[in-house]
XYZ file of C-alpha atoms in Angstrom:
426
model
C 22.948 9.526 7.209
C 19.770 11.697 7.077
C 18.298 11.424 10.826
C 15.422 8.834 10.263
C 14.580 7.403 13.658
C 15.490 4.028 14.008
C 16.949 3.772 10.531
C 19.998 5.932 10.611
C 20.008 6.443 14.385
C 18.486 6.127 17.682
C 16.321 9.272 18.689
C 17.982 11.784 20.125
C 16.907 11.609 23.939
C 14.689 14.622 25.980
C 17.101 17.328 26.885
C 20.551 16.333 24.892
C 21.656 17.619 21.837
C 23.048 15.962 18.385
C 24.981 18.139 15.559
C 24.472 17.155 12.098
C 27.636 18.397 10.048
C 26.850 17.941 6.287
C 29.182 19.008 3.269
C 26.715 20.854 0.891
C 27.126 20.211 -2.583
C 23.513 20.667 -3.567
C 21.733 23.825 -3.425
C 17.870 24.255 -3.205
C 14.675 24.296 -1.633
C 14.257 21.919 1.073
C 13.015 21.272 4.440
C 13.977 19.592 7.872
C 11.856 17.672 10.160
C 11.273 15.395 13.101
C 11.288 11.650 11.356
C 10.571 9.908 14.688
C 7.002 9.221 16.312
C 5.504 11.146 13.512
C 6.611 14.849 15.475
C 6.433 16.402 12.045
C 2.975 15.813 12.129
C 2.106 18.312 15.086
C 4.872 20.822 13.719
C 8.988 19.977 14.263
C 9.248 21.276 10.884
C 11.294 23.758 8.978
C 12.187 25.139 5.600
C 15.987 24.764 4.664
C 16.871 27.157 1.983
C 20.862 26.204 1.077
C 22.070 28.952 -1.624
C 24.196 29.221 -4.649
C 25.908 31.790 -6.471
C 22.650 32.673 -8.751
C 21.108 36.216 -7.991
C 17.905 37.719 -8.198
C 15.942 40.931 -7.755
C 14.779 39.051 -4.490
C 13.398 36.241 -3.686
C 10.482 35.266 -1.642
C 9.253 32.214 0.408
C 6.080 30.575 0.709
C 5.922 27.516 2.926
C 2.327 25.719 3.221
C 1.334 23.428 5.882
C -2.444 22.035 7.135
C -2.656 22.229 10.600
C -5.036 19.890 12.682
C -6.668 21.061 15.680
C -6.141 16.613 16.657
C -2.786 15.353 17.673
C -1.873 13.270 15.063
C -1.942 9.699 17.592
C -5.421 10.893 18.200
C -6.032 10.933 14.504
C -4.361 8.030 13.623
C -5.931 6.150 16.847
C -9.426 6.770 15.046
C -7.721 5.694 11.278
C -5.958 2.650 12.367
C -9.041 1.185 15.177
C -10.207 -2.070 14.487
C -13.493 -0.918 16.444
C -14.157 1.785 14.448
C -15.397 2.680 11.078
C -13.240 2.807 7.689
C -12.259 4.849 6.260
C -13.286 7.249 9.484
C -15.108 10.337 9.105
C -13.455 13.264 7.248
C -11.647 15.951 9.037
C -10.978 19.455 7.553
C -7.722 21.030 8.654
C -6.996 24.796 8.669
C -4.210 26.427 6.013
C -0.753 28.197 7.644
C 1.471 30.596 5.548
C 4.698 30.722 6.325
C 3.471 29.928 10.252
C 0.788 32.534 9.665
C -3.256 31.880 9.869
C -3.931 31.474 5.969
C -6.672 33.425 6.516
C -4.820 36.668 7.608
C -1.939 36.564 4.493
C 0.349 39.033 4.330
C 1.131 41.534 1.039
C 4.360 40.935 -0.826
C 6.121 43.557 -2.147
C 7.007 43.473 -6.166
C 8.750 46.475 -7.534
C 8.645 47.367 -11.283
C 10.494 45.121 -13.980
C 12.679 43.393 -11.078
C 12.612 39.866 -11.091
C 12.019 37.258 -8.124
C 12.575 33.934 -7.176
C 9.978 32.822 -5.400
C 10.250 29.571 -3.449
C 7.176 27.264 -2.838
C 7.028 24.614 -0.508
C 4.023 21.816 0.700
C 5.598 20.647 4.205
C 2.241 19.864 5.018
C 1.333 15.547 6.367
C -2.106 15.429 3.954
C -3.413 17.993 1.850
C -2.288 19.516 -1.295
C -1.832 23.465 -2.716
C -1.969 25.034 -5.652
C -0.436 28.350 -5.695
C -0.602 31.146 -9.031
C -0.620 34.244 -9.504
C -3.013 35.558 -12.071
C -1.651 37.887 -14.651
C 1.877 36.581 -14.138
C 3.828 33.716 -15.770
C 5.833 31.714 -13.775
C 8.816 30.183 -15.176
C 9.646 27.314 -13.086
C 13.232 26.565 -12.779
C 13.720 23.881 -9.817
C 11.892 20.395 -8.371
C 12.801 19.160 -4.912
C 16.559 21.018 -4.916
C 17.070 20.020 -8.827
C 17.032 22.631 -11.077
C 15.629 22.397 -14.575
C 15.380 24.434 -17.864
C 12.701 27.095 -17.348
C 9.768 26.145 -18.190
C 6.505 28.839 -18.030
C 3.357 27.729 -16.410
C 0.258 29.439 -14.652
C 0.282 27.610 -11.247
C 2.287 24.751 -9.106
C 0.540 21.995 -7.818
C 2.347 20.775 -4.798
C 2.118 17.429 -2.912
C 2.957 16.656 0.854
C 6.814 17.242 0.862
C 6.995 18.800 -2.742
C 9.131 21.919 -3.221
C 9.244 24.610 -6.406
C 11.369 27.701 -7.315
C 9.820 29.781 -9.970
C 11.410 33.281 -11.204
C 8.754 35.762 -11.785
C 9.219 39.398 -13.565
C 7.150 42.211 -12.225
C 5.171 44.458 -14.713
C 6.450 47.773 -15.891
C 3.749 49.375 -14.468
C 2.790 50.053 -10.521
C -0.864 51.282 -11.737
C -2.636 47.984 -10.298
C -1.773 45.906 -7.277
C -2.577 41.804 -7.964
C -3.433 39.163 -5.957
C -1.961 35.646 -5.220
C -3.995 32.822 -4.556
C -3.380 29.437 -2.189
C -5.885 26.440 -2.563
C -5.593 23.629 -0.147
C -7.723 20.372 -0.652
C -7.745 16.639 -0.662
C -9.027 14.783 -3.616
C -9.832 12.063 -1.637
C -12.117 13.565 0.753
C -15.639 15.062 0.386
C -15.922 18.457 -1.478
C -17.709 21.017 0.914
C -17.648 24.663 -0.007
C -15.496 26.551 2.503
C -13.842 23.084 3.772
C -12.677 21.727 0.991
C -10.897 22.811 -1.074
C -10.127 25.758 1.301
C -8.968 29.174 -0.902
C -6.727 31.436 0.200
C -5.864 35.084 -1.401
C -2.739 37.895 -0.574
C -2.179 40.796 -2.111
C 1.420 41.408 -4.343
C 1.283 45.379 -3.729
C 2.916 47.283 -6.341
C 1.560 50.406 -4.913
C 0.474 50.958 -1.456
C -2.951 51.497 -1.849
C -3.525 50.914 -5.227
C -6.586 48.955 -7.040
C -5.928 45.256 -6.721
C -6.944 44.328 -10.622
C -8.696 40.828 -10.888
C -7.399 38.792 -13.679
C -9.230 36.051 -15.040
C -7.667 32.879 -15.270
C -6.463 31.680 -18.869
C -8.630 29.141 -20.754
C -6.033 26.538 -20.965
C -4.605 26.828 -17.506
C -0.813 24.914 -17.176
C 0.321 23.108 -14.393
C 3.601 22.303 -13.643
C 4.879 19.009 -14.882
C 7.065 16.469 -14.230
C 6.889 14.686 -17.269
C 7.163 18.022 -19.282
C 10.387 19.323 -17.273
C 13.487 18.468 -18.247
C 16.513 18.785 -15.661
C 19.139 21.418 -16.349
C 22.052 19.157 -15.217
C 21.312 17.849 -18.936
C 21.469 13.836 -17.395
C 20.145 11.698 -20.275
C 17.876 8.960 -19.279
C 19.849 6.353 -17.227
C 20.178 2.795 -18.485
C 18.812 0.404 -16.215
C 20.662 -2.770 -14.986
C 18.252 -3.499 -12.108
C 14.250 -3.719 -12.528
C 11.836 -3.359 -8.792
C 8.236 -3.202 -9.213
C 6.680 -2.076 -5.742
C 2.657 -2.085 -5.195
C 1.098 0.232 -3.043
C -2.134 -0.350 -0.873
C -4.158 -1.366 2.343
C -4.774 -4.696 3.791
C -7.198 -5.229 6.282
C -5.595 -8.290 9.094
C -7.254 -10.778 11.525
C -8.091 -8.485 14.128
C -9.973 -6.417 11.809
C -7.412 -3.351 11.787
C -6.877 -1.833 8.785
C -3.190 -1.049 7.380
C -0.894 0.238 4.613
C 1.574 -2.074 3.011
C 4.224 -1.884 0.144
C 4.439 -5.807 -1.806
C 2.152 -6.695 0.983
C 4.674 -5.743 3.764
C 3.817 -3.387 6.320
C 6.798 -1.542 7.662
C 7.543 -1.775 11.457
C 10.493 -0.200 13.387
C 13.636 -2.031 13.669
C 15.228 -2.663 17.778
C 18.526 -1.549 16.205
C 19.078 1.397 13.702
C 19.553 -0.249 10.287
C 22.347 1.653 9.133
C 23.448 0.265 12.566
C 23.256 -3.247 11.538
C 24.693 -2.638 7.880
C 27.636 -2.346 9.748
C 28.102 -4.738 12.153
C 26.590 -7.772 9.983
C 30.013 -7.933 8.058
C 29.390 -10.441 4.942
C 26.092 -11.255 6.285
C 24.964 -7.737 5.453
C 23.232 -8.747 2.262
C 20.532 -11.247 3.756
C 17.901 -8.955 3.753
C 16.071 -11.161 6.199
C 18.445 -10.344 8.845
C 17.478 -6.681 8.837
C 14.198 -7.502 10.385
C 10.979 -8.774 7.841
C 8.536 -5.454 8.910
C 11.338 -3.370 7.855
C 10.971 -4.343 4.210
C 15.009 -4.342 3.521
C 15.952 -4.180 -0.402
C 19.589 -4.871 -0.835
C 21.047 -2.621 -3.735
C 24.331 -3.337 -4.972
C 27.021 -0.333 -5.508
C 26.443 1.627 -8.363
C 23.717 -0.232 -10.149
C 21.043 1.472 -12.053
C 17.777 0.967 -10.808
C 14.404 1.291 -12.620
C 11.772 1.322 -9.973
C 7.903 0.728 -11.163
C 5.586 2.481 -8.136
C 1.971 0.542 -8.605
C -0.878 2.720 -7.534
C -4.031 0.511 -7.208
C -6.272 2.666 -4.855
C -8.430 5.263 -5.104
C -6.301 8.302 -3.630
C -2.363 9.409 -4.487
C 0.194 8.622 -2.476
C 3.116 11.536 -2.423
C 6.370 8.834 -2.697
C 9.785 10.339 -1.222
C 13.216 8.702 -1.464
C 15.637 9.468 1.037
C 19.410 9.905 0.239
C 18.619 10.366 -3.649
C 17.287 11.822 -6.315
C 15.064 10.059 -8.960
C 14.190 10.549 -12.831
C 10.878 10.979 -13.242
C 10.503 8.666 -16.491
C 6.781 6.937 -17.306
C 3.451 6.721 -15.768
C 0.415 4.556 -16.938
C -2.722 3.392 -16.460
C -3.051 0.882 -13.853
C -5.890 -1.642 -12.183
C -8.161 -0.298 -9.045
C -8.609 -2.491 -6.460
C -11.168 -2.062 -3.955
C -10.568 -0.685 -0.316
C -9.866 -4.085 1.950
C -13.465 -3.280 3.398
C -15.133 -3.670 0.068
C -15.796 -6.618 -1.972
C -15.573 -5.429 -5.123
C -14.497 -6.239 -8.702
C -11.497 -4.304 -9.526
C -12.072 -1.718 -12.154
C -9.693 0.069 -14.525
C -9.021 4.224 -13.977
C -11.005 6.321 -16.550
C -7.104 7.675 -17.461
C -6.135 4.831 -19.936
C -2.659 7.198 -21.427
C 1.128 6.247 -21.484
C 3.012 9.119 -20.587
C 6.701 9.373 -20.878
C 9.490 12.494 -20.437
C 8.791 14.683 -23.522
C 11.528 17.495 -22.904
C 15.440 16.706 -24.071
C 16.201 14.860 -20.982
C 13.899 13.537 -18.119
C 13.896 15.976 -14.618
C 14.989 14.188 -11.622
C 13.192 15.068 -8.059
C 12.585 13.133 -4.576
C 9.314 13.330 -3.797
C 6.595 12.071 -6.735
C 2.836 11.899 -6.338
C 1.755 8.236 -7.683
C -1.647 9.121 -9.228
C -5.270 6.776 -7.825
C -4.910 4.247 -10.614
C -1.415 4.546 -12.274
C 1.953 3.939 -12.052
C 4.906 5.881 -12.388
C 8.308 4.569 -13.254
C 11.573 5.952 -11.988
C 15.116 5.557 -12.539
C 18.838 6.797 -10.284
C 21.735 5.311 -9.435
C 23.161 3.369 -6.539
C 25.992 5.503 -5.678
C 24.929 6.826 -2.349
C 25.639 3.657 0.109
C 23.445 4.000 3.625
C 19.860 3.535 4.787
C 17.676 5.021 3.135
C 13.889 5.019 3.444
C 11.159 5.025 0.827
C 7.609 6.426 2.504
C 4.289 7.784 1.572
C 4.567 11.533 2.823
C 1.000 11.359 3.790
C 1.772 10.973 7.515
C -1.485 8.568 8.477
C -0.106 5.867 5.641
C 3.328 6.327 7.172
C 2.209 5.730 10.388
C -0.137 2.514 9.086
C 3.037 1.301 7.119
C 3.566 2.571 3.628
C 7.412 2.541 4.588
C 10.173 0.394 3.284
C 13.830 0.221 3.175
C 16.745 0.655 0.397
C 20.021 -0.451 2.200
C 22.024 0.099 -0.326
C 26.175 -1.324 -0.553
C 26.976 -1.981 2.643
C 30.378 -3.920 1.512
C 30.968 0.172 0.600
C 29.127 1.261 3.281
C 30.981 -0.131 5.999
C 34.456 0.245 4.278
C 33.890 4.254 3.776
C 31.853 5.130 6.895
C 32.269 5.224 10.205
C 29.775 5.485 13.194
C 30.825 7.616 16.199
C 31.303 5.812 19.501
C 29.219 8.455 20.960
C 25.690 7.224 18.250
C 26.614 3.918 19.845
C 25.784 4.580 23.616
């Protein structure tokens, strides 16, 4: 039970209250948000830091967000028109630090030889960021709340509702100051100088007033990487008992509107919470028709292994998030473009022809993946959380348009080990 509007739970109404009481066995980066009526999208959102025993120097915290000057419906109202152009004209959000204009960043403070965990976080609804800082290695040591083996790299990459921990050591010396740079853009949007991508630079002050020293980045710049992580949990690849193979896209209807779909479904809310009707459908619980056709329901039986193949045929990514589990990031591949629903076209095959599989000792395991334009990425976990849980695009407009569907997963456990409060039922 995770909060998801109409999946878990009604809403909770103007002016009441609802306490969430959660027994933390995972510690991590994360964040909270509003999952109803797309609220994240003009702000209800929040980092959630949830701490272990493991200490550092310090630790710092860098959450990223693009910030519209629209209200998202007003957005979305031009996206999703049947009257009006697609795709619509672009639109070129502003950057926020930690809640701060990106624009006016404040120094961190790095003392010599002391090391720092420094927390990274995109709880942004569209754009990406990259975040480095030159002349420093960062050793990356956790995805999404799942921590890894470290693994040294010169920048993160983040997509909507990706999270990073990276330890970084501090020079010996306090003779230079350095910079840290923030780069938010949209691949799938025109490139303008100043708009897009939009760069951002702080200063990591060694030395109150001492020369910030410009470092050049190195020739063979590393990215973090799923595929080259490898989880520190030391999980082997899961077998797979169960195969789904789920195709992203856009479909343009009868009335000329325009919207996102997942195996040609597009997702609409249910009238009754579907963790609400896992419960009360007794036997009848595994017709998936009977949760409602928009909602997309996939029935997964109690602790099967699933190996889930995420088709990307467009021409932009789509950042993929599972709730209620975490995934191994296993394979991703070339895969077949098809035009835009507005475009009759012949579909073409992406320039990236490789097969990439996990190449450390064990695959890393995360919840939120970014499904490349043109590829596919495969993914494997286990059915041993029974609930509701969703599977969206975390870009909010192809939420909004549909990109949603629905993992009810054992309700014969479901409804045998959870109850529902009398009070969720009013």
């Amino acid at each position: 039970m995770d909060g998801a509007g109409m999946v878990t739970q009604c809403g909770i109404p103007p002016g009441e209250s609802f306490t969430y009481e959660y027994h933390m066995h995972q510690a991590g980066t994360f964040w909270l948000h509003g999952h109803y009526d797309h609220q994240n999208s003009d702000g209800l959102r929040t980092p959630l830091i949830v701490h272990d025993d493991r200490k550092y120097d310090g630790e710092l915290l860098f959450f990223l967000e693009d910030w519209y000057k629209e209200p998202f419906h007003e957005r979305l109202r031009i996206t999703s028109s049947p009257n009006a152009p697609f795709p619509p004209p672009p639109t070129f959000p502003h950057a926020l630090i930690n809640g701060f204009n990106a624009n006016f960043t404040r120094p961190v403070r790095f003392e010599k030889g002391k090391t720092y965990r420094i927390r990274v976080l995109n709880i942004g609804i569209t754009e990406w960021f990259r975040f480095s800082i030159p002349g420093h290695k960062l050793r990356t040591i956790e995805a999404d709340g799942v921590y890894c083996d470290p693994l040294p790299v010169d920048g993160l990459d983040l997509g909507p509702g990706q999270r990073y921990s990276v330890l970084v050591t501090a020079h010996d010396s306090d003779q230079f100051n350095f910079n840290y740079n923030v780069t938010m853009y949209a691949s799938f949007v025109p490139q303008i100088p100043g708009l897009n991508p939009r760069h951002y630079h702080g200063i990591v002050e060694y030395r109150k007033g001492a020369p910030v020293k410009h470092v050049t980045d190195p020739e063979h710049f590393v990215w973090a990487d799923d595929l080259h992580m490898s989880a520190y949990s030391g999980q082997e690849l899961l077998p797979v008992t169960r195969n789904i193979d789920l195709t992203l896209g856009g479909a343009k209807f009868t009335n000329r509107q325009i919207l996102d779909i997942i195996n040609n479904i597009t997702y609409a809310e249910p009238r009754i919470p579907t963790l609400y009707s896992a419960h009360s459908l007794d036997r009848l619980a595994f017709n998936e028709s009977l949760y409602g056709p928009q909602t997309h329901a996939i029935i997964l039986n109690h602790l099967e292994y699933i190996e889930l193949t995420l088709r990307n045929p467009n021409t932009l990514p789509h950042p993929m998030h599972l709730h209620g589990h975490t995934f191994q990031m296993v394979e991703s591949g070339p895969q077949m473009i098809l035009a835009p629903p507005e475009v009759s076209e012949a579909p073409v095959m992406h320039p990236d022809q490789s097969v990439r599989t996990f190449v450390g000792k064990v695959p890393m395991s995360r919840d939120t993946m970014v499904v490349p334009p043109g590829r596919y990425v495969k993914i494997r976990f286990r059915a041993d959380n029974p609930g509701a849980w969703l599977l969206h695009c975390h870009l909010d407009i192809h939420m909004a348009m549909g990109m949603v569907m629905t993992f009810v997963e054992a309700p014969d456990v479901l409804r045998k080990t959870q109850t529902i409060p009398e009070n969720m039922k009013e």
